[in-house]
Amino acid sequence: MSGSEQERAAYLLDAQNKALSLFQEIETKLIRPGISEKTLSDEIHKLGQERHGIRTHWHKRVVRSGPNTLRPFEDNPPDRVIEEDDILYVDLGPVFEAWEADFGRTYVLGNDPEKIRLRDSLEPVWNAVQARFRENPDITGEQLYDISCEEAQKAGWVHGAWLAGHLVGQFPHERIPRDKTVLYITKGNDQSMATPGKDGNKRHWILEVHLHDTKNKRAAFYEQLLTV
């Protein structure tokens, strides 16, 4: 990896570490029953500004709980109050000093063993997909999407989204208007994930895990950098 590539990777990892710090505060200070998803989202926005210097998010803030966890990112479901014995996830895309982070975590309130099992499946599935990617970093986006579905099924769940990740980088990262294929880990992307970007630099990817518990009508979500 060249010096400039190492520098770019370091900036992305630094942005992710700052996002992790934000999420730790969200978990310990903000997540609680009896507030709405919108209220929690507004509180996260305020915390990010006041404590973490966040001025820009490159995608909308997403807070989903209970059955709303099943809704795709693109949806805007009705606001819902977080309950005593609930499951919820937070998905944020904060920008730190012109570098994008994209980070998602799932939380369980209460002691429901099936909710806890769903949440606790996320990281092992993510690690399994990453390990298979590292065995073959020239893999296509479609191939890695299929692997994500396989690993979710092995864990006893369904991969419940049309994608399993996407590009990330310096804000704003490379985009193709209306494209939902080559810049995503998804069906139809037959390009190698090692293909350089338009600027000739190595592309960096976010890996997303979407585990759906179709029986109990809920889902869990986990995402972070794949390629750093």
Short mmCIF file of C-alpha atoms in Angstrom, two decimals:
data_model
loop_
_atom_site.label_atom_id
_atom_site.label_comp_id
_atom_site.label_asym_id
_atom_site.label_seq_id
_atom_site.Cartn_x
_atom_site.Cartn_y
_atom_site.Cartn_z
CA MET A 1 0.00 0.00 0.00
CA SER A 2 1.46 3.38 -1.03
CA GLY A 3 1.99 6.22 1.42
CA SER A 4 -1.04 8.09 0.12
CA GLU A 5 -3.16 4.92 0.32
CA GLN A 6 -2.02 4.35 3.91
CA GLU A 7 -2.95 7.93 4.71
CA ARG A 8 -6.43 7.59 3.20
CA ALA A 9 -7.00 4.34 5.09
CA ALA A 10 -5.83 5.99 8.32
CA TYR A 11 -8.29 8.88 7.84
CA LEU A 12 -11.17 6.44 7.31
CA LEU A 13 -10.21 4.39 10.35
CA ASP A 14 -9.92 7.55 12.44
CA ALA A 15 -13.42 8.59 11.33
CA GLN A 16 -14.75 5.17 12.30
CA ASN A 17 -13.06 5.32 15.71
CA LYS A 18 -14.70 8.70 16.31
CA ALA A 19 -18.06 7.22 15.31
CA LEU A 20 -17.46 4.36 17.77
CA SER A 21 -16.90 6.92 20.53
CA LEU A 22 -20.17 8.63 19.60
CA PHE A 23 -22.06 5.31 19.64
CA GLN A 24 -20.66 4.45 23.07
CA GLU A 25 -22.16 7.67 24.41
CA ILE A 26 -25.45 7.03 22.60
CA GLU A 27 -25.70 3.63 24.29
CA THR A 28 -24.83 4.80 27.80
CA LYS A 29 -26.56 8.20 27.82
CA LEU A 30 -29.45 8.28 25.36
CA ILE A 31 -31.02 4.89 24.63
CA ARG A 32 -33.96 4.24 26.96
CA PRO A 33 -37.60 3.19 26.82
CA GLY A 34 -40.44 5.68 26.68
CA ILE A 35 -39.03 8.02 24.03
CA SER A 36 -39.84 8.08 20.34
CA GLU A 37 -37.43 7.19 17.58
CA LYS A 38 -37.53 10.81 16.39
CA THR A 39 -36.74 12.14 19.85
CA LEU A 40 -33.77 9.79 20.11
CA SER A 41 -32.61 10.82 16.64
CA ASP A 42 -32.81 14.51 17.62
CA GLU A 43 -30.89 13.83 20.82
CA ILE A 44 -28.21 11.97 18.84
CA HIS A 45 -27.92 14.95 16.48
CA LYS A 46 -27.47 17.32 19.43
CA LEU A 47 -24.92 15.03 21.11
CA GLY A 48 -22.96 14.73 17.88
CA GLN A 49 -22.79 18.49 17.44
CA GLU A 50 -22.02 19.42 21.04
CA ARG A 51 -19.68 16.60 22.08
CA HIS A 52 -18.17 15.30 18.84
CA GLY A 53 -18.02 18.31 16.53
CA ILE A 54 -20.22 16.74 13.86
CA ARG A 55 -21.64 19.27 11.41
CA THR A 56 -22.54 17.04 8.48
CA HIS A 57 -24.02 13.59 7.93
CA TRP A 58 -23.63 12.13 4.46
CA HIS A 59 -26.87 10.15 4.82
CA LYS A 60 -29.98 10.54 6.94
CA ARG A 61 -29.93 9.47 10.59
CA VAL A 62 -31.79 6.20 11.05
CA VAL A 63 -33.27 5.03 14.35
CA ARG A 64 -35.57 2.02 14.05
CA SER A 65 -37.21 -0.05 16.79
CA GLY A 66 -39.48 -3.09 17.04
CA PRO A 67 -41.25 -3.89 13.75
CA ASN A 68 -39.74 -0.76 12.16
CA THR A 69 -36.39 -2.57 12.13
CA LEU A 70 -37.71 -4.61 9.20
CA ARG A 71 -38.23 -1.54 7.03
CA PRO A 72 -35.56 -0.78 4.41
CA PHE A 73 -33.27 2.23 4.74
CA GLU A 74 -35.14 4.07 1.99
CA ASP A 75 -38.43 3.97 3.92
CA ASN A 76 -39.61 6.55 6.43
CA PRO A 77 -41.92 4.54 8.71
CA PRO A 78 -44.25 6.21 11.23
CA ASP A 79 -42.54 7.34 14.42
CA ARG A 80 -42.65 4.75 17.20
CA VAL A 81 -42.09 4.88 20.96
CA ILE A 82 -39.28 2.63 22.18
CA GLU A 83 -40.65 0.07 24.64
CA GLU A 84 -39.32 -1.48 27.86
CA ASP A 85 -38.47 -4.82 26.20
CA ASP A 86 -37.46 -3.66 22.75
CA ILE A 87 -34.86 -4.06 20.03
CA LEU A 88 -33.58 -1.09 18.05
CA TYR A 89 -30.74 -0.08 15.79
CA VAL A 90 -28.97 3.18 15.01
CA ASP A 91 -27.39 3.85 11.60
CA LEU A 92 -25.36 7.05 11.18
CA GLY A 93 -23.14 8.52 8.48
CA PRO A 94 -21.22 11.30 10.23
CA VAL A 95 -18.47 13.24 8.46
CA PHE A 96 -15.31 13.90 10.46
CA GLU A 97 -12.91 16.43 8.93
CA ALA A 98 -14.09 15.63 5.39
CA TRP A 99 -13.92 11.84 5.88
CA GLU A 100 -17.04 9.71 5.98
CA ALA A 101 -17.90 7.18 8.61
CA ASP A 102 -20.78 4.75 8.30
CA PHE A 103 -21.57 2.87 11.44
CA GLY A 104 -24.52 0.83 12.68
CA ARG A 105 -25.24 -1.05 15.88
CA THR A 106 -28.21 -2.87 17.43
CA TYR A 107 -29.34 -2.63 21.04
CA VAL A 108 -31.66 -4.74 23.17
CA LEU A 109 -33.62 -3.35 26.11
CA GLY A 110 -34.69 -6.00 28.58
CA ASN A 111 -33.74 -9.67 28.70
CA ASP A 112 -35.63 -11.35 25.86
CA PRO A 113 -33.32 -14.26 24.90
CA GLU A 114 -34.37 -14.33 21.24
CA LYS A 115 -33.74 -10.60 20.79
CA ILE A 116 -30.37 -11.02 22.47
CA ARG A 117 -29.53 -14.02 20.26
CA LEU A 118 -30.41 -12.00 17.17
CA ARG A 119 -28.24 -9.07 18.28
CA ASP A 120 -25.37 -11.33 19.29
CA SER A 121 -25.36 -13.04 15.88
CA LEU A 122 -24.40 -9.81 14.12
CA GLU A 123 -20.69 -9.52 14.84
CA PRO A 124 -19.87 -13.21 14.19
CA VAL A 125 -21.68 -13.05 10.84
CA TRP A 126 -19.85 -9.82 9.95
CA ASN A 127 -16.51 -11.42 10.88
CA ALA A 128 -17.28 -14.54 8.84
CA VAL A 129 -18.09 -12.49 5.73
CA GLN A 130 -14.98 -10.36 6.19
CA ALA A 131 -12.82 -13.48 6.52
CA ARG A 132 -14.14 -14.86 3.24
CA PHE A 133 -13.57 -11.48 1.57
CA ARG A 134 -9.97 -11.43 2.75
CA GLU A 135 -9.43 -14.86 1.22
CA ASN A 136 -10.37 -13.37 -2.16
CA PRO A 137 -10.30 -9.54 -2.22
CA ASP A 138 -10.88 -9.58 -6.00
CA ILE A 139 -14.35 -11.00 -5.41
CA THR A 140 -17.25 -9.25 -7.13
CA GLY A 141 -19.92 -7.31 -5.29
CA GLU A 142 -22.51 -9.93 -6.23
CA GLN A 143 -20.35 -12.78 -4.94
CA LEU A 144 -19.86 -11.08 -1.59
CA TYR A 145 -23.58 -10.36 -1.38
CA ASP A 146 -24.27 -14.08 -1.87
CA ILE A 147 -21.73 -14.89 0.84
CA SER A 148 -23.51 -12.49 3.20
CA CYS A 149 -26.78 -14.29 2.57
CA GLU A 150 -25.11 -17.67 3.17
CA GLU A 151 -23.57 -16.60 6.47
CA ALA A 152 -26.85 -15.11 7.70
CA GLN A 153 -28.59 -18.39 6.90
CA LYS A 154 -25.90 -20.42 8.70
CA ALA A 155 -26.60 -18.33 11.81
CA GLY A 156 -30.31 -19.13 11.56
CA TRP A 157 -31.56 -15.87 10.09
CA VAL A 158 -32.33 -14.24 6.73
CA HIS A 159 -30.26 -11.51 5.12
CA GLY A 160 -33.10 -9.07 4.68
CA ALA A 161 -31.79 -6.32 2.40
CA TRP A 162 -31.01 -5.80 -1.28
CA LEU A 163 -27.44 -4.81 -0.40
CA ALA A 164 -24.68 -5.90 1.97
CA GLY A 165 -22.60 -2.75 1.78
CA HIS A 166 -21.32 0.12 -0.34
CA LEU A 167 -18.44 2.47 -1.02
CA VAL A 168 -17.21 4.99 1.53
CA GLY A 169 -14.48 7.61 1.35
CA GLN A 170 -13.66 11.28 1.37
CA PHE A 171 -16.87 13.34 1.44
CA PRO A 172 -18.64 13.18 -0.91
CA HIS A 173 -17.63 9.69 -2.01
CA GLU A 174 -17.85 8.50 -5.60
CA ARG A 175 -21.42 8.30 -6.86
CA ILE A 176 -23.17 7.45 -10.10
CA PRO A 177 -26.63 9.05 -10.32
CA ARG A 178 -29.43 6.47 -9.97
CA ASP A 179 -26.86 3.67 -9.81
CA LYS A 180 -27.77 0.86 -7.44
CA THR A 181 -25.28 -1.70 -8.64
CA VAL A 182 -21.56 -1.14 -9.20
CA LEU A 183 -21.02 0.98 -6.09
CA TYR A 184 -22.84 -1.53 -3.89
CA ILE A 185 -22.37 -5.06 -2.58
CA THR A 186 -25.44 -6.41 -4.29
CA LYS A 187 -26.87 -8.64 -6.99
CA GLY A 188 -25.81 -7.58 -10.47
CA ASN A 189 -22.47 -6.06 -9.48
CA ASP A 190 -20.07 -8.16 -11.51
CA GLN A 191 -17.11 -5.84 -10.96
CA SER A 192 -14.20 -6.83 -8.76
CA MET A 193 -14.32 -5.00 -5.43
CA ALA A 194 -10.61 -4.30 -5.97
CA THR A 195 -11.36 -2.15 -9.04
CA PRO A 196 -9.84 1.33 -8.46
CA GLY A 197 -12.06 4.39 -8.30
CA LYS A 198 -12.29 7.06 -10.99
CA ASP A 199 -9.40 8.88 -9.30
CA GLY A 200 -7.19 5.79 -9.54
CA ASN A 201 -7.21 5.24 -5.79
CA LYS A 202 -8.17 2.06 -3.99
CA ARG A 203 -11.87 1.97 -3.19
CA HIS A 204 -12.92 1.34 0.39
CA TRP A 205 -16.05 -0.54 1.32
CA ILE A 206 -18.52 -0.72 4.19
CA LEU A 207 -19.88 -4.20 5.00
CA GLU A 208 -23.46 -4.33 6.28
CA VAL A 209 -25.17 -7.23 8.05
CA HIS A 210 -28.98 -7.24 7.98
CA LEU A 211 -30.37 -10.15 10.00
CA HIS A 212 -34.13 -10.63 9.83
CA ASP A 213 -36.08 -12.75 12.29
CA THR A 214 -39.07 -13.32 10.05
CA LYS A 215 -40.89 -15.45 12.64
CA ASN A 216 -40.94 -12.70 15.25
CA LYS A 217 -41.05 -9.79 12.78
CA ARG A 218 -37.91 -7.94 13.80
CA ALA A 219 -34.41 -7.33 12.51
CA ALA A 220 -30.91 -6.39 13.62
CA PHE A 221 -28.23 -4.35 11.84
CA TYR A 222 -24.44 -3.98 12.04
CA GLU A 223 -22.03 -2.14 9.75
CA GLN A 224 -18.48 -0.88 9.67
CA LEU A 225 -15.41 -0.65 7.45
CA LEU A 226 -14.57 -3.82 5.55
CA THR A 227 -11.35 -2.84 3.81
CA VAL A 228 -9.30 -1.06 6.50
#
